[in-house]
């Protein structure tokens, strides 16, 4: 019996290896399976995707296929050819892999999910007059939170890590703005949500890759339950005004999503709306603190705008739109730190036509992946000395926004892509930018803030976060701050 079982296992293993032993056809991209059967390059990919894919690009060029944990992923790193993927909604699908991640990370299943309907809903609430209203509420929440942090002791310095300072303020203000309609002024509640969210966020990449150990699984399950409970308190009542949250929940009900999954979907939206803004603000303010020339340029721009204000407390946000210096600093910050994957499932075999005329066959069942962090964002042919922070990289000599970047003599459509592109471009982009701008304006005009160690340098990004939006730092930068004037 023992030998029979052993023989069967051996046969199954041999059959598995035969079936997984894929070879490259003549018209397909270069194939790199790695030396480990089935697993392929999964470990190296997960440890540091940027380092691994850069190595693959040097070895194979700007398109190649790699084996990752049983999947074959074709990676395209030519920004001139990105539209061949972004504009194909027939053979390439965005939602299937998104459904996989929703289940792994949020224990969420939305089988009737209609991405187009949801996007239309988001656009309705994150553009135009609705965006103006959200910006106003966000400003009030940021001001109240900043006041609560400083008003008790206005003369003495308060110390914190810059990452926690930025993440906490923007997360809590954003939560109160989008989820806190029923919890007016309940800032303690927002702190509890932030505390649990940070635990959840620290495990996010492992959840996405199914790499949690037993203790981490227990913690992840407990934190999810706690967040679902906290977020359920934000559910709007029947008489609530026409808010984004109310309309999103109605959208879920229209898709026949039960109450339990509605709570879980709220955690998904909490991460989608708040998971990247705080880290982005950390990198931006950190770069300014260690680059005096950039800091002075931003302060000068803000001071010029504040001279136009009718009140010493600030100016209406609609007058705070013409900020080319700030915009350049933000674009440069995101060029260096925003590193999402753009992933599509291949529903039908297709021929991918690249901008230079090359054609490659892509197999049904594979995945297509764009990684704009490598190209265009860190491509030395597009951005000189790409590893360096240059606050004026996106400014013309006359101070206007620079939009012309080239590679191989051709002007690029995509020269930085922190918000994605095409039909799946981030709908909340303007709200996120406005939130970061509001925080920076308040910090620079109302606080004295400085590094505890003037010789501090920017920490490195955590390489495990590549593919999941804005990078998070390995370590922090200690700051101290105090109120400059009465808020």
PDB file of C-alpha atoms in Angstrom, residues 98-111 113 118 224 228 248 252 257-269:
ATOM      1  CA  UNK A  98      -9.309  42.614  -8.612  1.00  0.00           C
ATOM      2  CA  UNK A  99     -11.872  40.068  -7.382  1.00  0.00           C
ATOM      3  CA  UNK A 100      -9.052  37.743  -6.318  1.00  0.00           C
ATOM      4  CA  UNK A 101      -7.383  40.518  -4.298  1.00  0.00           C
ATOM      5  CA  UNK A 102     -10.696  41.590  -2.733  1.00  0.00           C
ATOM      6  CA  UNK A 103     -11.197  38.079  -1.422  1.00  0.00           C
ATOM      7  CA  UNK A 104      -7.641  37.666  -0.159  1.00  0.00           C
ATOM      8  CA  UNK A 105      -7.287  41.071   1.498  1.00  0.00           C
ATOM      9  CA  UNK A 106     -10.814  42.030   2.540  1.00  0.00           C
ATOM     10  CA  UNK A 107     -12.590  38.637   2.654  1.00  0.00           C
ATOM     11  CA  UNK A 108     -14.983  40.292   0.240  1.00  0.00           C
ATOM     12  CA  UNK A 109     -16.985  38.738  -2.577  1.00  0.00           C
ATOM     13  CA  UNK A 110     -18.901  40.920  -5.038  1.00  0.00           C
ATOM     14  CA  UNK A 111     -19.932  38.495  -7.819  1.00  0.00           C
ATOM     15  CA  UNK A 113     -19.870  43.877  -9.245  1.00  0.00           C
ATOM     16  CA  UNK A 118     -19.379  52.210  -9.493  1.00  0.00           C
ATOM     17  CA  UNK A 224     -10.688  42.919  10.015  1.00  0.00           C
ATOM     18  CA  UNK A 228     -15.886  46.029  10.233  1.00  0.00           C
ATOM     19  CA  UNK A 248     -22.300  53.692  -2.472  1.00  0.00           C
ATOM     20  CA  UNK A 252     -24.251  47.635  -3.276  1.00  0.00           C
ATOM     21  CA  UNK A 257     -24.933  42.554  -1.744  1.00  0.00           C
ATOM     22  CA  UNK A 258     -25.967  41.441   1.766  1.00  0.00           C
ATOM     23  CA  UNK A 259     -25.333  43.532   4.897  1.00  0.00           C
ATOM     24  CA  UNK A 260     -22.264  41.567   5.956  1.00  0.00           C
ATOM     25  CA  UNK A 261     -20.559  42.107   2.607  1.00  0.00           C
ATOM     26  CA  UNK A 262     -21.583  45.767   2.681  1.00  0.00           C
ATOM     27  CA  UNK A 263     -19.541  46.217   5.880  1.00  0.00           C
ATOM     28  CA  UNK A 264     -16.597  44.453   4.289  1.00  0.00           C
ATOM     29  CA  UNK A 265     -16.905  46.621   1.183  1.00  0.00           C
ATOM     30  CA  UNK A 266     -16.605  49.688   3.398  1.00  0.00           C
ATOM     31  CA  UNK A 267     -13.166  48.499   4.507  1.00  0.00           C
ATOM     32  CA  UNK A 268     -12.197  48.138   0.847  1.00  0.00           C
ATOM     33  CA  UNK A 269     -13.277  51.732   0.201  1.00  0.00           C
TER      34      UNK A 269
END
